[in-house]
Short mmCIF file of C-alpha atoms in Angstrom, two decimals:
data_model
loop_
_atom_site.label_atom_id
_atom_site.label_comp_id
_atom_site.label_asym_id
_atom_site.label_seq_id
_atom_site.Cartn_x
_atom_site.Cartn_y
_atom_site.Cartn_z
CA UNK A 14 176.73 -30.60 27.13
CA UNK A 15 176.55 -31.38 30.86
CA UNK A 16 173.69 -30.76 32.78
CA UNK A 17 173.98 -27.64 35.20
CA UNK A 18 174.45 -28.71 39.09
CA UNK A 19 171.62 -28.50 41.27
CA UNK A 20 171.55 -24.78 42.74
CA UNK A 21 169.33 -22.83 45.04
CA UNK A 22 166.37 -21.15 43.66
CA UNK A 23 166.50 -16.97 42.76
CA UNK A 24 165.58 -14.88 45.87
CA UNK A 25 163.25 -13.00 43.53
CA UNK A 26 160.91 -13.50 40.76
CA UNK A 27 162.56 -11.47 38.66
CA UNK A 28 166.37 -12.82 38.90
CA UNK A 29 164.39 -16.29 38.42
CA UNK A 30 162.82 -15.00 34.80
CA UNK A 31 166.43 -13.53 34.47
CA UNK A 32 168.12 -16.96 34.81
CA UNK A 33 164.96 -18.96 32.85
CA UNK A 34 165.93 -16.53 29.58
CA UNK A 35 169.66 -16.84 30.05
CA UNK A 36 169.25 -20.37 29.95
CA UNK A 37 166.97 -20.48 26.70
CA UNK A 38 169.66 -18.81 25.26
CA UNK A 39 172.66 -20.70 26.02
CA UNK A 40 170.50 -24.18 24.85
CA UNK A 41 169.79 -22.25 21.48
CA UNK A 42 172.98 -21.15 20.93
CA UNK A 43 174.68 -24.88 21.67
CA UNK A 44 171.72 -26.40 19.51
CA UNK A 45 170.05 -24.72 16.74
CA UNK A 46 166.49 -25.64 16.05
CA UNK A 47 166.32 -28.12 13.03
CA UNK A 48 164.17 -30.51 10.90
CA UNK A 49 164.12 -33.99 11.51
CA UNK A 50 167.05 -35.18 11.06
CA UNK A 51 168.62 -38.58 10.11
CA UNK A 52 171.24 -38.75 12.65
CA UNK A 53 168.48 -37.37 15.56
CA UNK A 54 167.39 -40.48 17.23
CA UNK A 55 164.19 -42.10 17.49
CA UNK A 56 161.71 -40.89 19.79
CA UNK A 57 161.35 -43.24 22.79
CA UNK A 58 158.12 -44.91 22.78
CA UNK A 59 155.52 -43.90 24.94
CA UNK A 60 154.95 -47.08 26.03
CA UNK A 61 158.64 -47.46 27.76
CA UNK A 62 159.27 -46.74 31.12
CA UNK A 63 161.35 -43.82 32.28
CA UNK A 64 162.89 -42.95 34.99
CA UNK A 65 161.23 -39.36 36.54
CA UNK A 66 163.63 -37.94 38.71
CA UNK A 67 162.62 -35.25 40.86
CA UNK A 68 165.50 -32.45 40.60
CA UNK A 69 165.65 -32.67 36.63
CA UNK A 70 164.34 -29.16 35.69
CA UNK A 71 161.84 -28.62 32.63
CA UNK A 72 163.29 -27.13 29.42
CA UNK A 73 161.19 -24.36 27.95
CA UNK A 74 159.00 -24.70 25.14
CA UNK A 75 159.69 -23.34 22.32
CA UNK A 76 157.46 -23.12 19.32
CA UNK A 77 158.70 -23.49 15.29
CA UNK A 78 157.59 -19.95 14.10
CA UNK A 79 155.88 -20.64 10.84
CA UNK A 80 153.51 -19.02 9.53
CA UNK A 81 149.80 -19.76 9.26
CA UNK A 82 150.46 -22.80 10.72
CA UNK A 83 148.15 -23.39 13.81
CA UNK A 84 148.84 -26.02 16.06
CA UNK A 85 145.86 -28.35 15.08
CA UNK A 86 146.99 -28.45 11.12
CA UNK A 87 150.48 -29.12 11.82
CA UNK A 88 152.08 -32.39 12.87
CA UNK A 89 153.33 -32.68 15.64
CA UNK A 90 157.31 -32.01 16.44
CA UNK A 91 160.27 -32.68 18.31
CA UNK A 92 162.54 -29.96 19.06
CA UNK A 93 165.87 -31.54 20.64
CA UNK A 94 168.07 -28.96 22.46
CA UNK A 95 171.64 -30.21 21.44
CA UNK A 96 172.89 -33.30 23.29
CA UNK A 97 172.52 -32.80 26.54
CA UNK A 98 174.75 -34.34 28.83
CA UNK A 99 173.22 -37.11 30.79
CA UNK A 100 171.90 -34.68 34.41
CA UNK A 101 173.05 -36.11 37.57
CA UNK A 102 170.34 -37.33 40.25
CA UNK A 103 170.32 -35.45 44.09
CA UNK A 104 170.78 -39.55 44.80
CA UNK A 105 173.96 -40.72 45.08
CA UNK A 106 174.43 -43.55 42.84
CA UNK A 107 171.78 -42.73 40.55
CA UNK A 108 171.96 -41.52 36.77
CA UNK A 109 169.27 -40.24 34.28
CA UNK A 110 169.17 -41.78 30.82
CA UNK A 111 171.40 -40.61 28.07
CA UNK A 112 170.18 -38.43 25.26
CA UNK A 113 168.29 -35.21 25.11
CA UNK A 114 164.44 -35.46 26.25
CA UNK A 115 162.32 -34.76 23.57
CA UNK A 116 160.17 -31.99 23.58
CA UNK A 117 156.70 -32.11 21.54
CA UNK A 118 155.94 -28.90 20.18
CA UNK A 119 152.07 -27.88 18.74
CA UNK A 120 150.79 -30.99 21.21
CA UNK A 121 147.59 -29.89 23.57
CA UNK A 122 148.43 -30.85 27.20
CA UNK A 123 146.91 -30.09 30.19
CA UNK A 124 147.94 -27.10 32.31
CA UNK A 125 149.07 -28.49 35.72
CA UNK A 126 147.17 -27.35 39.31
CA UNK A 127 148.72 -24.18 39.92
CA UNK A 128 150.72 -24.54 43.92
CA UNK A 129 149.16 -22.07 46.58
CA UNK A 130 152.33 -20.18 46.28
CA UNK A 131 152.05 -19.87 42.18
CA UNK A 132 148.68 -18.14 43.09
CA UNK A 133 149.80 -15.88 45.60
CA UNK A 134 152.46 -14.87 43.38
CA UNK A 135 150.42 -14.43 40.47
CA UNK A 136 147.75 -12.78 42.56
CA UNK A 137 150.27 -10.34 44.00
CA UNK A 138 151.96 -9.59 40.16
CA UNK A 139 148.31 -9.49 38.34
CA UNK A 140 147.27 -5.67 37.80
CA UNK A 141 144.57 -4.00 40.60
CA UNK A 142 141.57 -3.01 39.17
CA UNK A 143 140.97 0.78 39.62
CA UNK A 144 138.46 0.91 42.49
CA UNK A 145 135.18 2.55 41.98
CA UNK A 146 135.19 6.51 41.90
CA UNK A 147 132.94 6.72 45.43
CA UNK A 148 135.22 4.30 46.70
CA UNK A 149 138.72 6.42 45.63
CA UNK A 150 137.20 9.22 47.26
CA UNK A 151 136.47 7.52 50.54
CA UNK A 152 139.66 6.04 50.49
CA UNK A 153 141.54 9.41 49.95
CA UNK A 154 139.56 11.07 52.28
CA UNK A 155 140.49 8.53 54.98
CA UNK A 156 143.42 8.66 54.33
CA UNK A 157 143.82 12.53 55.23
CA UNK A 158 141.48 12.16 58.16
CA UNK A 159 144.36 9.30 58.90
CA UNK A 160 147.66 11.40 58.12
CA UNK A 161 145.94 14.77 60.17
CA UNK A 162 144.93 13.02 62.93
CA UNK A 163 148.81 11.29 62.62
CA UNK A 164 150.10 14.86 62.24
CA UNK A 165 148.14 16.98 64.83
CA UNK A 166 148.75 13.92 66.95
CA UNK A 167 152.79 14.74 66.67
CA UNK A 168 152.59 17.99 66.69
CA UNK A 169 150.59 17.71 70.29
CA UNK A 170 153.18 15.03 71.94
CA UNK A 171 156.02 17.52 70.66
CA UNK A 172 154.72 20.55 71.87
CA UNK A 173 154.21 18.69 75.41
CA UNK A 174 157.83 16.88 75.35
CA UNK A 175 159.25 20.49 74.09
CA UNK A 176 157.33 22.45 77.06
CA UNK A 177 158.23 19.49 79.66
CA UNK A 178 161.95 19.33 78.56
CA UNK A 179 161.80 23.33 79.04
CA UNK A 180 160.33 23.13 82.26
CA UNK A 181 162.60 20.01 83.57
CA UNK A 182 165.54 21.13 81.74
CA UNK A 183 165.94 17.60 79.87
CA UNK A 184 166.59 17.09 76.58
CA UNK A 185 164.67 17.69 73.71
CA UNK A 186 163.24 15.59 71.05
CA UNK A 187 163.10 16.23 67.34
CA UNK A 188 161.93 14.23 64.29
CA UNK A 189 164.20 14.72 60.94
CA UNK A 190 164.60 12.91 58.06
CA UNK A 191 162.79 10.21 59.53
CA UNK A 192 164.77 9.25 62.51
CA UNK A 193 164.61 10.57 65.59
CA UNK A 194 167.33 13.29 66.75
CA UNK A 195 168.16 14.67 70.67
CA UNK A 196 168.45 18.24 70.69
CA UNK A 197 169.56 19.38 73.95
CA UNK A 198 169.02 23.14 74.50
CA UNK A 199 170.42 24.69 77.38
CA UNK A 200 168.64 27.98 78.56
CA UNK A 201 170.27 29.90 79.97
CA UNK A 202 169.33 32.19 82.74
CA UNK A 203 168.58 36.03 81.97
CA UNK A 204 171.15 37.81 84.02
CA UNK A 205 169.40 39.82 86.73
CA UNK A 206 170.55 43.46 88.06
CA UNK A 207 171.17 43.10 92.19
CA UNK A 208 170.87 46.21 93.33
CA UNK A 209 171.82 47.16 97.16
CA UNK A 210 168.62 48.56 98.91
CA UNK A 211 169.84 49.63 102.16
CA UNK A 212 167.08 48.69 105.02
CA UNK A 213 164.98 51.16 106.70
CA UNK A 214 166.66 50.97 110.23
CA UNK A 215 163.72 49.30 112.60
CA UNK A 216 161.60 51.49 114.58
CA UNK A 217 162.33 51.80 118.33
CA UNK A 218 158.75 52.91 118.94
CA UNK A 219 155.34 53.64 116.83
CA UNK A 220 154.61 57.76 116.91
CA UNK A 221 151.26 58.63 118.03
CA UNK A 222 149.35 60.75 116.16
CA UNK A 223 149.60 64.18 117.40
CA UNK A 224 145.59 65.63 117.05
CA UNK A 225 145.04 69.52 118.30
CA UNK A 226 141.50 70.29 119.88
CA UNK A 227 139.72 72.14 118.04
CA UNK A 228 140.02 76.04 119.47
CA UNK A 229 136.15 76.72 119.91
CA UNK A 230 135.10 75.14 123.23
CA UNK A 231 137.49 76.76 126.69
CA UNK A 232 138.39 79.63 124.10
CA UNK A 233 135.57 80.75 123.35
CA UNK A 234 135.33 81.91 127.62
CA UNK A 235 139.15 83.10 127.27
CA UNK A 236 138.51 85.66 123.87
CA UNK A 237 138.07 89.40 125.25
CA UNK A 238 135.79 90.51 122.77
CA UNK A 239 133.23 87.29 124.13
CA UNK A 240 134.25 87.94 127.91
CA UNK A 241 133.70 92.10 127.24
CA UNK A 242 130.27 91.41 125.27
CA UNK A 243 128.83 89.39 128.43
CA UNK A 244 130.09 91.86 131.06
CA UNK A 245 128.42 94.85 129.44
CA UNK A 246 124.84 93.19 128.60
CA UNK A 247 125.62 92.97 124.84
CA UNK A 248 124.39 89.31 123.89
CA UNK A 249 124.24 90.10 120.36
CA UNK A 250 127.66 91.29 120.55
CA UNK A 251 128.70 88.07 122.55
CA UNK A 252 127.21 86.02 119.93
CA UNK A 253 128.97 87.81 117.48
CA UNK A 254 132.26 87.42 119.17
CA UNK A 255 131.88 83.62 119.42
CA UNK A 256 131.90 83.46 115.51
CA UNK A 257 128.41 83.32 115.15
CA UNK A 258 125.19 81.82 116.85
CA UNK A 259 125.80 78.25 115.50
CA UNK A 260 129.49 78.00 117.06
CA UNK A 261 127.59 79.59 120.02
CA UNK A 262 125.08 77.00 120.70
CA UNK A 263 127.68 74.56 119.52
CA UNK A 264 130.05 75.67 122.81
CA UNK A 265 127.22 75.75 125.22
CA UNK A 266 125.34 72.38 124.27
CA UNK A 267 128.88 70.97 124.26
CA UNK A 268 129.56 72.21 127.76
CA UNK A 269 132.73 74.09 126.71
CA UNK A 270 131.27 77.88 127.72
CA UNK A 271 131.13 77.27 131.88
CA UNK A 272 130.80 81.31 131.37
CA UNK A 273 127.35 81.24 129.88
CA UNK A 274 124.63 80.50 132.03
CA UNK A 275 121.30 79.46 130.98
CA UNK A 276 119.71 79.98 133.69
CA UNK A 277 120.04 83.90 133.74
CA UNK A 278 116.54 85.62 133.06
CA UNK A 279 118.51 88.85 131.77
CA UNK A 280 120.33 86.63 128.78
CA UNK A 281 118.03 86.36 125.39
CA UNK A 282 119.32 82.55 125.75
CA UNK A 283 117.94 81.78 129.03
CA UNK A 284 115.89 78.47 129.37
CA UNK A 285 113.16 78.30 131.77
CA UNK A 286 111.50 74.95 132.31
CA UNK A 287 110.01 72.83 135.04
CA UNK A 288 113.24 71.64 136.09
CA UNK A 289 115.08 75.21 135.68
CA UNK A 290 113.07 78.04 137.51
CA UNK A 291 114.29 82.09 137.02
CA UNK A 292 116.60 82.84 139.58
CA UNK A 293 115.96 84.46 141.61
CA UNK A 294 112.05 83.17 141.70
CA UNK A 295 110.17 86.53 142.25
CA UNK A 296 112.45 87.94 139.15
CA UNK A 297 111.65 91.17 137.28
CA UNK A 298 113.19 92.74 134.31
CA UNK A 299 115.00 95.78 134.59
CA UNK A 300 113.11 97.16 131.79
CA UNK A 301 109.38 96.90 130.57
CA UNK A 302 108.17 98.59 127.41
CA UNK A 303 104.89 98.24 125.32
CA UNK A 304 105.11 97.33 121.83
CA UNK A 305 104.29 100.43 119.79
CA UNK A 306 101.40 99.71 117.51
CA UNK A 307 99.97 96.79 118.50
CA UNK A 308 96.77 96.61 120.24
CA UNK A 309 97.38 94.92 124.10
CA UNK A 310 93.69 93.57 125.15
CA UNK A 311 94.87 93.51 128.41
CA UNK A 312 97.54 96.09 128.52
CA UNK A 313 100.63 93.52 128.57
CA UNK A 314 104.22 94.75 128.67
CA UNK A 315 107.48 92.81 127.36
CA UNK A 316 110.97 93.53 127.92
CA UNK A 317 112.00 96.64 125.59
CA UNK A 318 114.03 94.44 123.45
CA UNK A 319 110.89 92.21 122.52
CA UNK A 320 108.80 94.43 122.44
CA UNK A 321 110.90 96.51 119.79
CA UNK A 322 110.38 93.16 117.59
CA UNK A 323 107.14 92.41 118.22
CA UNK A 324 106.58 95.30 116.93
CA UNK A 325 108.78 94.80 114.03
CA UNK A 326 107.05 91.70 113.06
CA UNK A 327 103.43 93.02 113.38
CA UNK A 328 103.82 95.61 111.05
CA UNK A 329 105.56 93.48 108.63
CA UNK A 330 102.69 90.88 108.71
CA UNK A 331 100.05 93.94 107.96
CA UNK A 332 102.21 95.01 104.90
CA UNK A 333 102.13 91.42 103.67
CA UNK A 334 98.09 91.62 103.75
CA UNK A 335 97.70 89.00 106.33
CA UNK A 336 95.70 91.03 108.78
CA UNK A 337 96.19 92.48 112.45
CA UNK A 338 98.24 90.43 115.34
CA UNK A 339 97.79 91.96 118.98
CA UNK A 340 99.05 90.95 121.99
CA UNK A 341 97.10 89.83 124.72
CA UNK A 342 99.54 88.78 127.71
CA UNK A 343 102.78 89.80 127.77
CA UNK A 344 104.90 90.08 131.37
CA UNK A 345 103.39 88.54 134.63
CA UNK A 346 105.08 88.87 137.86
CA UNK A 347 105.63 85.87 140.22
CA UNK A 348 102.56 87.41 142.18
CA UNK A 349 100.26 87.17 138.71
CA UNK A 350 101.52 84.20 138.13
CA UNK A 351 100.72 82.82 141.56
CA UNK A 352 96.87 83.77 140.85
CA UNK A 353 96.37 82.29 137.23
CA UNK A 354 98.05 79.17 138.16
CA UNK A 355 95.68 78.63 140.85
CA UNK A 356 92.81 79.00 138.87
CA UNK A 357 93.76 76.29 136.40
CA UNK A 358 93.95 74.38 139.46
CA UNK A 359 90.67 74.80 140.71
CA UNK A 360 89.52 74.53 137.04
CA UNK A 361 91.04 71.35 136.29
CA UNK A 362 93.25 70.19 138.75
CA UNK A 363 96.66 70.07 139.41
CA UNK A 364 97.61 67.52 136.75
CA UNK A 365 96.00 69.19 134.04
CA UNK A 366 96.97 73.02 135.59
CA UNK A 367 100.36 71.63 134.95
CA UNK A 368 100.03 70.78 131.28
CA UNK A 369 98.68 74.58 130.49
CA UNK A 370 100.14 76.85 132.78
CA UNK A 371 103.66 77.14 134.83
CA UNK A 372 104.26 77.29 138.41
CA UNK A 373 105.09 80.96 139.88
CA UNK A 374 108.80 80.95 139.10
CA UNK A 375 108.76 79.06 136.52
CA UNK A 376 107.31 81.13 133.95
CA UNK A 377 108.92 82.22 130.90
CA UNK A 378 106.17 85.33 130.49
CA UNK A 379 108.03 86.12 134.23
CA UNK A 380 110.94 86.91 132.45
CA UNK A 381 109.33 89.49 130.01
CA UNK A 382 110.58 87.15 126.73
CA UNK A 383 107.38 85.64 125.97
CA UNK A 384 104.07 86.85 125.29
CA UNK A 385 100.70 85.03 124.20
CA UNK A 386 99.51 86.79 120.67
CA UNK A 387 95.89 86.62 118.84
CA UNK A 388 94.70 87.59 115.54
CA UNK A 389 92.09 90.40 115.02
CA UNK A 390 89.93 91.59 112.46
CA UNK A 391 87.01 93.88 113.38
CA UNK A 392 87.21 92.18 116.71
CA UNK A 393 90.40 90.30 118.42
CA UNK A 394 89.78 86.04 118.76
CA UNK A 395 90.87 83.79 121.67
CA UNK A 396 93.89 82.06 121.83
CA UNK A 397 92.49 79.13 120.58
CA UNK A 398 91.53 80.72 117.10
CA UNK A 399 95.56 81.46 116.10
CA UNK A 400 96.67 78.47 115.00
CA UNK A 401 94.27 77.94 112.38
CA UNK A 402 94.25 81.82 111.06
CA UNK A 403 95.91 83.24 108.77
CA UNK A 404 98.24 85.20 111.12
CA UNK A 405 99.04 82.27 112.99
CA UNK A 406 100.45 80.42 109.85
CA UNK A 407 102.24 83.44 108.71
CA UNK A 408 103.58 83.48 111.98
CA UNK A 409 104.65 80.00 111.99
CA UNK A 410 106.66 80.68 108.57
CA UNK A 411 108.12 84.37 109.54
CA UNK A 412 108.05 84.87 113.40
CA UNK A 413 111.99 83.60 112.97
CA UNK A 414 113.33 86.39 110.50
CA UNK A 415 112.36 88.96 113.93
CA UNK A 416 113.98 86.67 116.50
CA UNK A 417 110.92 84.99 117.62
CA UNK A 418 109.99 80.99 117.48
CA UNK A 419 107.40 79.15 119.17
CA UNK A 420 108.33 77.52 122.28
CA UNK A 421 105.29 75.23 123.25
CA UNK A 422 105.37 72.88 119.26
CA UNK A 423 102.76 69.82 118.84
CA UNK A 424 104.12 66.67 119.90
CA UNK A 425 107.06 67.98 121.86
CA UNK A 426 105.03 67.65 125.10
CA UNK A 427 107.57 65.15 126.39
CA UNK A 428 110.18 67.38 126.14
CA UNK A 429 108.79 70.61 127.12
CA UNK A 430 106.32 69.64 129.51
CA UNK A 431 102.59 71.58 127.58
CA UNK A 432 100.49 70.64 125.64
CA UNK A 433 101.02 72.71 122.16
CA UNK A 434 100.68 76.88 122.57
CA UNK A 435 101.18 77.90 119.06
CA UNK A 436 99.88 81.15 120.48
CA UNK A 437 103.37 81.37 122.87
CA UNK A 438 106.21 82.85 121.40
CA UNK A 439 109.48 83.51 122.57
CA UNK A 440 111.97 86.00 122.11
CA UNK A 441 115.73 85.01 121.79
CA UNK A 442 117.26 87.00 118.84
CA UNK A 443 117.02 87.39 115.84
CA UNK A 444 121.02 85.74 115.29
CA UNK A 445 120.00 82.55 117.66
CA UNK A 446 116.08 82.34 115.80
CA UNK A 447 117.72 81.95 112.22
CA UNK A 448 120.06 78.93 113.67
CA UNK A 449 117.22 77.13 115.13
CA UNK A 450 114.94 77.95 111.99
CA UNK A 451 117.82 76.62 110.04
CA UNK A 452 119.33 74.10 112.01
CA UNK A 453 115.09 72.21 112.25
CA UNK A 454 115.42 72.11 115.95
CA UNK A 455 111.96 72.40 118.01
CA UNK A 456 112.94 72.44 121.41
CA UNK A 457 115.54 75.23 123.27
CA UNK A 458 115.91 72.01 125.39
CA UNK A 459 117.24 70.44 122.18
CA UNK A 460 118.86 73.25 120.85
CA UNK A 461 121.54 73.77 124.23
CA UNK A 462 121.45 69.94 125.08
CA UNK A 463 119.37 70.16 127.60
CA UNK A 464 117.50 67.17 129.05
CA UNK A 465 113.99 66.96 128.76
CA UNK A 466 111.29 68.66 131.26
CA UNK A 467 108.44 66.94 131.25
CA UNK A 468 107.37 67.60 134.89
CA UNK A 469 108.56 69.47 138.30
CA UNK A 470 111.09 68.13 140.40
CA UNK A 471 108.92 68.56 143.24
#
């Protein structure tokens, strides 16, 4: 049998065991395994030389299976694998001896060095021990911690390629099967309705704001009813006509009623100050009257319509329990005035005559409206003793509901040009006292929009 040529090793270890078995075969089907026989020749001697060549390859061994025989009790012997054909060198020129190599079975020999690549193999083949049961479960929990981070990290660069693709309009990027696919989606606009708006035609010019004046102010002189009212002496009928005494005062402090004059000593509204004397200067009313029961300690007089409220108001504050109220001065005439004034002069002197008592013609008790009140009880007090009675505070929080206020308030000196009277009233209706009550004014120069008074022009 002729030795097989030299060939290139298996690729693999397992088409090398393949080809190692196939070959057992074919030598044991060539060459049965027999006893010694005669016609097997001698076994070279050990002591003669032969001829190693490097390429021969090494037949298997292959053990006589007897039984109970163990390789120490039994001789040794020498299987011979048919006649094998004398096996070509890789030399040229070169030939192995003739004869099958004999092949000592049962003898000990020593295992040769395993090569570094026999040990990598066999280290690579040889069963892994199953790691420890803390160590399998740090392993498997690494590797999830491994795949989810690997996972969440795809699903995060997808999610950005997918949203920059959609937002560039390139293509898009999937993952199937393993391989990487383009998908190229093409979005297509949503169809939008255009519908014609006509435009508003431009505007040649900006309209101004038409605003109407309110129809109080130049009315209010132009109504008959108001103009009738004045020319017949009916100021509670003018007041009336106006709409009431707040549009009233609102006309005249406003300057819009040229045909109602302050300064006219017949007209409940008249304001007489140290800049706005009666006219004419020696004025007297057209009608005098004394207040029926109240007691006059010097037999004063007022006009007949304040005296008809004083009156009123005196009885009303003896029904309510506060006690008497008489009047001590009522009208003066520029001649009485002339003589009081000029004893507070020689009293106190001009400066201080001015802060207590008016020139002649400037006088409101000239006009008959005012009059300087006291309380009584078995006797009558001094002006002085009002305020702090019990008349004068019910006077303070009443006098208004009979068309009386008091003219001459504390701290309103600047304004009005005394030092506080809470003894001096003032009569101008009982429609234009509820206003001011109502409205808080304290000064008449406040209440028409007067400016202040504080002293005489001259």
């Amino acid at each position: 049998m002729t030795a097989p040529e030299p060939h290139n090793p298996p690729l693999s270890r397992r088409a090398a065991r393949l080809q190692r078995e196939r070959d057992d075969e074919r030598a044991l089907a060539a060459d049965p395994v027999t006893d010694a026989a005669p016609s097997q020749p001698a076994e070279a001697s050990p002591d003669e030389p032969r001829e190693v060549l490097s390429h021969t390859v090494p037949l298997p061994v292959i053990a006589d299976p007897e039984p109970d025989v163990t390789p120490d009790s039994a001789p040794a012997r020498e299987v011979v694998l048919g006649a094998a054909a004398p096996l070509r060198s890789r030399t040229p020129g070169r030939r192995s001896s003739t004869g099958p190599t004999p092949i000592r079975v049962g003898a000990r020999r020593s295992a040769p060095a395993p090569t570094r690549r026999a040990a990598k193999t066999a280290e690579l083949m040889a069963p892994r021990s199953a790691p420890a049961r803390h160590a399998r479960g740090r392993s498997v929990a690494r590797i999830g911690v491994v795949a989810g981070l690997a996972v969440v990290g795809s699903l995060v660069l997808g999610s950005a390629a997918t949203v920059t693709a959609a937002v560039t309009g390139g293509p898009l990027f999937g993952i199937a099967a393993g391989r990487a696919a383009e998908v190229r989606e093409t979005i297509e606009p949503a169809p939008t309705a255009r519908l014609s708006v006509p435009l508003p035609a431009p505007a040649e010019a900006i309209p101004a704001p038409t605003v109407e004046a309110a129809p109080a102010a130049l009315e209010l002189c132009a109504m008959p009813a108001f103009t009738a009212a004045l020319a017949a002496g009916d100021d509670a009928g003018a007041i009336a006509a106006a709409g009431g005494a707040v549009a009233f005062r609102t006309s005249v402090a406003e300057g819009t009623a040229p045909c109602v004059a302050l300064d006219d000593p017949a007209r409940v509204w008249v304001v007489i100050n140290k800049t706005r004397p009666l006219v004419p200067v020696d004025h007297f009313p057209g009608s005098l009257a004394t207040p029926e029961g109240v007691r006059s300690t010097e037999g004063g007089t007022l006009r007949s319509d304040a005296a008809a409220a004083l009156s009123t108001m005196v009885g009303a504050a003896s029904s309510a329990g506060v006690g008497e109220i008489a009047l001590e001065s009522g009208f003066r005439s520029y001649s009485t005035q002339q003589a009081t004034y000029s004893s507070q002069v020689s009293a106190q002197g001009v400066a201080e005559a001015d802060l207590s008592s008016a020139r002649p013609g400037f006088s409101e008790h000239q006009s008959g409206l005012a009059g300087d009140l006291v309380a009584c009880a078995d006797g009558c007090g001094t002006l002085d003793d009002l305020g702090a009675s019990i008349q004068g505070q019910w006077i303070v929080a009443h006098s208004w509901e009979f068309g009386w206020i008091t003219r001459y308030e504390d701290g309103y000196t600047p304004i009005t040009g005394y030092t506080p009277e809470p003894w001096h009233l003032r009569y101008i209706g009982v429609d234009l006292a509820r206003a001011y009550h109502e409205g808080g004014w304290h000064t008449l120069e406040e209440f028409f929009g007067l400016p202040a008074a504080p002293t005489y022009l001259q």
